[in-house]
Amino acid sequence: MRAIQIKEYVKGPEDLRVVSLPDPTPAPDQYLIAIHASATNFFDLLQIRGKYQHQPPLPWISGSEFSGVVIQTPSQPPHRAPPKYQVGDRVFGASQGAYAEKVMAREEVLRPVPKGWGFFEAAGLFVTAPTSYAALVLRAKAKRGEYVLIHAAAGGVGLAAVQIAKALGCTVIATAGTAHKLSVARSFGADHAINYTDPSWPDQVKKLTPKGRGVDVVYDPVGMITPSMKCIAWNGRLLVIGFAAGAIEKVAMNRVLLKNVSIVGLHWGMYKDMEPDTVEEVWKGLFELMESGRFRGTVFTDREFVGLESVAEALRTLGGRESWGKVVVKVPQDAKGSRL
């Protein structure tokens, strides 16, 4: 098969090369998947430089998120149960080695491609969609009639959050840094859109809420908790999703007390170990939204990336903040019946 193998850490995606390797040999509890699309993530950029907290031993194949077709099932499935997926089934998931034509994956990191979805749309679902659902539904307990402020609303988790908040019956105020990204957020359902490069954005947010009271929920994957305190309502909930801006915030706790607010973290990656039943609950809720048409794919469509040779450019686009949603690379396969 062809793949992007890391034999030594690189300076950036421009140093990535596609090579020919033997097909992977799955462990007894693993599936073998023929990849039809691979999604890019910021942690891929860190991992190829050796700067991510989870670094496989060299050499390894880069990439983690994918969609494709099952071409081999486990010889020893978990719990001695029959394999959930059969040869020919369309799946998406996450497993090390997704910048390749084939990948090995265990059953717990696979999900069926939603009805009516293609590989292209499904490839970027596994990380962003459950993160936003768990944050808004389980952690913030957002409910109908509330006002939700979503930062970086045109990003992968941001566009997922916009759709989920709207499905819950909330009024969504989106922020982003360019007019184009604000337009994208509106196209996915945001009721209002504000450019957060304008220093007056907290005042603009408050003016959009009843009697200027502020928003009930703040969804923050950037690192904007401190300025968001200026426009949070009494009893509001601030969701800490990530630190895309780079700096780890230090929050003045007296403001938390005075405004009677809650700061709530989410570490979605740990749920599989700490609350495995909750993982199933989250995916059940998401599939209900997808199958009812209330959640659609968030794939970046301003440019097309086809073939493993285009992974480097896709990662450059992601890292340069030139994109919105999920940047996905189509991986052509010889197998018939591929629907990208």
XYZ file of C-alpha atoms in Angstrom:
340
model
C 0.000 0.000 0.000
C 0.972 3.694 -0.204
C 1.262 5.766 2.963
C 2.946 8.745 4.626
C 5.501 7.184 6.944
C 7.430 9.124 9.597
C 10.935 7.694 10.013
C 12.216 10.856 11.691
C 10.477 13.997 12.869
C 10.051 16.712 10.260
C 9.957 20.500 10.381
C 6.551 20.712 8.739
C 4.129 19.132 6.274
C 6.279 20.199 3.307
C 8.724 17.440 4.345
C 6.156 14.637 4.186
C 6.618 11.957 1.522
C 4.372 9.182 0.210
C 6.070 5.776 0.171
C 5.167 2.187 -0.697
C 4.865 -0.173 2.262
C 3.607 -3.721 2.872
C -0.093 -3.945 3.707
C -0.638 -3.842 7.488
C -1.314 -7.109 9.316
C -4.145 -6.614 11.816
C -4.004 -7.991 15.350
C -6.643 -10.650 16.154
C -9.004 -7.969 17.529
C -8.554 -5.485 14.679
C -10.347 -4.731 11.435
C -8.552 -3.817 8.222
C -10.109 -0.825 6.463
C -9.570 0.391 2.897
C -9.454 4.173 3.322
C -11.510 6.372 0.989
C -11.039 9.697 2.810
C -8.730 11.005 5.558
C -9.415 14.043 7.753
C -6.710 16.396 8.989
C -6.290 17.563 12.595
C -4.098 20.128 14.342
C -2.536 17.378 16.432
C -1.251 15.781 13.213
C 0.901 18.886 12.733
C 2.276 18.512 16.240
C 2.808 14.772 15.965
C 4.897 14.888 12.763
C 7.199 17.382 14.541
C 7.483 15.195 17.657
C 5.638 17.742 19.801
C 2.400 15.898 20.624
C 1.744 14.221 23.983
C 1.121 10.878 22.251
C 4.068 9.912 20.027
C 4.234 6.385 18.554
C 7.664 4.734 18.365
C 9.404 5.466 15.062
C 8.710 4.597 12.291
C 4.954 5.172 12.123
C 2.267 6.252 9.669
C 0.765 9.703 10.165
C -2.921 10.617 10.318
C -5.730 9.395 12.533
C -9.247 10.160 11.213
C -10.700 8.308 8.232
C -13.631 6.700 6.487
C -13.625 3.640 4.282
C -14.708 0.060 3.708
C -14.091 -3.016 5.869
C -11.920 -5.496 3.959
C -11.051 -7.842 6.852
C -12.796 -8.574 10.161
C -11.188 -9.583 13.498
C -10.324 -13.242 13.990
C -10.886 -12.809 17.733
C -13.514 -10.079 18.274
C -13.769 -8.455 21.730
C -15.904 -10.267 24.325
C -16.096 -13.247 21.918
C -19.061 -11.577 20.216
C -19.545 -11.712 16.443
C -17.908 -8.770 14.652
C -20.210 -5.746 14.578
C -19.076 -4.864 11.049
C -18.755 -7.173 8.052
C -16.589 -7.085 4.925
C -17.989 -4.394 2.646
C -19.468 -2.252 5.421
C -18.856 1.495 5.202
C -17.338 2.888 8.407
C -15.594 5.944 9.821
C -13.351 6.258 12.850
C -9.958 7.132 14.248
C -6.801 5.036 14.489
C -3.109 5.802 14.032
C -2.089 5.555 10.393
C -4.918 7.214 8.460
C -2.698 8.895 5.845
C -2.554 5.646 3.943
C -4.583 3.412 1.658
C -5.304 0.944 4.468
C -5.537 1.195 8.257
C -6.044 -1.180 11.193
C -8.661 -0.304 13.813
C -10.410 -1.856 16.784
C -14.179 -2.040 16.930
C -14.597 0.626 19.630
C -13.106 3.318 17.368
C -15.400 2.592 14.406
C -18.926 3.775 13.593
C -21.153 3.108 10.559
C -21.239 5.822 7.891
C -24.616 7.576 8.422
C -27.403 6.884 5.957
C -27.152 9.176 2.951
C -23.605 10.302 3.770
C -20.534 9.802 1.608
C -17.007 8.926 2.716
C -15.945 12.554 2.197
C -18.468 13.926 4.712
C -18.047 11.106 7.232
C -14.241 11.168 7.467
C -14.163 14.181 9.795
C -16.956 13.139 12.169
C -15.214 11.065 14.803
C -13.440 13.795 16.790
C -15.443 16.992 16.366
C -19.076 15.877 16.507
C -18.987 13.994 19.840
C -16.813 16.688 21.411
C -19.426 19.348 20.717
C -22.383 17.133 21.610
C -20.909 16.054 24.955
C -19.964 19.634 25.780
C -23.329 21.225 25.070
C -25.670 18.404 26.060
C -23.888 16.701 28.963
C -21.608 19.351 30.440
C -23.447 22.629 29.826
C -26.934 21.092 29.701
C -27.964 23.708 27.154
C -31.705 23.891 26.661
C -34.348 25.442 24.458
C -34.553 29.223 24.674
C -31.013 29.757 25.931
C -28.407 31.926 24.236
C -25.175 30.137 23.282
C -21.971 31.952 22.278
C -19.712 29.784 20.101
C -16.139 30.960 19.537
C -14.245 29.954 16.387
C -17.653 28.930 15.082
C -16.363 28.164 11.580
C -13.884 25.553 12.837
C -14.502 21.810 12.944
C -15.830 21.668 16.507
C -17.394 25.110 16.082
C -19.646 24.186 13.158
C -20.633 20.998 14.959
C -21.521 23.077 18.028
C -23.577 25.538 15.971
C -25.729 22.737 14.574
C -26.148 20.941 17.901
C -27.093 24.138 19.746
C -29.678 24.944 17.076
C -31.076 21.409 17.299
C -31.483 21.958 21.050
C -33.570 25.074 20.364
C -30.944 27.644 21.381
C -30.178 31.033 19.866
C -26.613 30.888 18.534
C -24.191 33.802 18.481
C -21.102 32.847 16.475
C -17.691 34.477 16.484
C -14.911 34.162 13.910
C -12.041 36.250 12.580
C -13.024 36.902 8.944
C -16.146 37.864 7.033
C -15.987 34.616 5.049
C -15.863 32.463 8.174
C -18.754 34.426 9.689
C -20.731 33.720 6.506
C -19.923 30.012 6.808
C -21.153 29.984 10.436
C -24.426 31.591 9.343
C -24.831 29.016 6.568
C -24.721 26.269 9.212
C -27.459 27.931 11.281
C -25.920 30.647 13.456
C -28.483 33.349 14.244
C -25.891 36.108 14.711
C -22.217 36.418 13.744
C -19.601 38.750 15.252
C -15.963 39.310 14.322
C -13.897 38.730 17.462
C -10.994 40.803 16.157
C -13.154 43.835 17.049
C -12.347 44.681 20.719
C -15.990 45.596 21.318
C -17.261 42.092 20.585
C -18.342 41.349 24.208
C -20.592 44.433 24.170
C -21.993 43.408 20.790
C -22.818 39.969 22.193
C -24.631 41.404 25.232
C -26.751 43.677 23.045
C -28.081 40.612 21.221
C -29.425 39.028 24.428
C -32.681 39.903 26.260
C -32.230 43.126 28.247
C -28.484 42.840 27.612
C -28.147 40.143 30.291
C -25.532 38.123 28.422
C -25.361 34.564 27.106
C -26.221 31.429 29.067
C -23.483 29.244 27.603
C -20.037 29.999 26.158
C -18.395 27.327 23.981
C -14.667 28.085 23.869
C -12.138 26.007 21.884
C -9.782 28.997 21.591
C -8.833 30.285 25.046
C -11.232 33.222 25.447
C -12.766 32.529 28.851
C -11.539 35.795 30.421
C -13.033 38.184 27.825
C -16.166 36.016 27.654
C -16.759 36.788 31.346
C -17.816 40.245 30.158
C -20.849 38.870 28.329
C -21.873 35.813 30.377
C -25.229 35.854 32.175
C -25.869 35.148 35.849
C -25.725 31.354 36.335
C -23.959 31.024 32.991
C -21.752 28.088 32.015
C -18.405 28.490 30.263
C -17.159 25.421 28.399
C -13.393 24.931 28.138
C -12.890 22.900 24.953
C -9.325 23.766 23.988
C -6.628 26.383 23.570
C -6.293 26.958 19.826
C -4.824 30.398 20.483
C -1.837 28.684 22.120
C -1.825 30.234 25.593
C -3.311 28.577 28.687
C -5.509 31.139 30.400
C -5.310 32.170 34.046
C -8.786 33.223 35.188
C -9.542 35.699 37.988
C -11.661 33.490 40.236
C -13.366 36.425 41.963
C -15.221 37.045 38.700
C -16.456 33.460 38.710
C -17.872 34.044 42.186
C -19.360 37.483 41.517
C -21.187 36.402 38.372
C -22.274 33.064 39.888
C -20.987 31.182 36.848
C -19.557 27.718 36.256
C -16.412 26.935 34.262
C -16.744 23.410 32.900
C -14.039 21.402 31.174
C -14.421 18.627 28.632
C -11.828 15.930 27.905
C -13.735 13.858 25.375
C -10.824 11.517 24.690
C -10.966 10.180 28.251
C -14.639 9.199 28.164
C -13.827 5.827 26.588
C -11.873 4.959 29.761
C -13.837 6.837 32.424
C -17.419 6.670 31.115
C -17.698 4.185 28.237
C -21.499 4.034 28.513
C -21.639 7.789 27.971
C -19.772 7.406 24.676
C -22.599 5.233 23.371
C -25.179 7.729 24.648
C -23.451 10.572 22.804
C -23.238 8.690 19.510
C -26.889 7.636 19.787
C -27.879 11.286 20.111
C -25.672 12.304 17.201
C -27.019 9.639 14.867
C -30.558 10.786 15.673
C -29.588 14.317 14.612
C -27.834 13.105 11.452
C -30.622 10.787 10.368
C -33.234 13.518 10.925
C -31.236 15.992 8.828
C -30.427 18.324 11.726
C -26.678 17.717 11.499
C -24.681 17.710 8.279
C -21.036 17.282 7.378
C -18.721 20.202 8.078
C -16.142 19.531 5.363
C -14.135 22.433 3.910
C -15.132 22.761 0.251
C -13.353 25.932 -0.930
C -10.545 23.724 -2.270
C -10.279 20.024 -3.129
C -7.528 17.695 -1.933
C -7.266 14.375 -3.770
C -4.650 11.668 -3.191
C -2.107 11.143 -0.438
C 0.286 13.528 -2.201
C -2.154 16.334 -1.317
C -2.018 15.650 2.445
C 0.908 18.061 2.876
C -0.999 20.907 1.221
C -4.141 20.053 3.215
C -2.142 20.262 6.453
C -0.575 23.560 5.354
C -4.053 24.932 4.671
C -5.210 23.791 8.102
C -2.145 25.123 9.913
C -2.283 28.454 8.081
C -5.840 29.081 9.335
C -6.959 29.333 5.712
C -9.730 26.779 6.114
C -13.050 26.318 7.851
C -14.701 23.129 9.106
C -12.808 19.891 8.539
C -10.133 19.663 5.847
C -10.538 16.225 4.269
C -8.389 14.451 1.682
C -10.025 12.049 -0.774
C -8.047 8.809 -1.095
C -8.947 7.071 -4.390
C -9.263 3.306 -4.235
C -9.474 0.697 -6.959
C -12.482 -0.905 -5.244
C -15.746 -0.451 -7.087
C -18.704 1.284 -5.532
C -16.774 4.065 -3.805
C -18.972 7.092 -3.092
C -16.819 10.086 -2.159
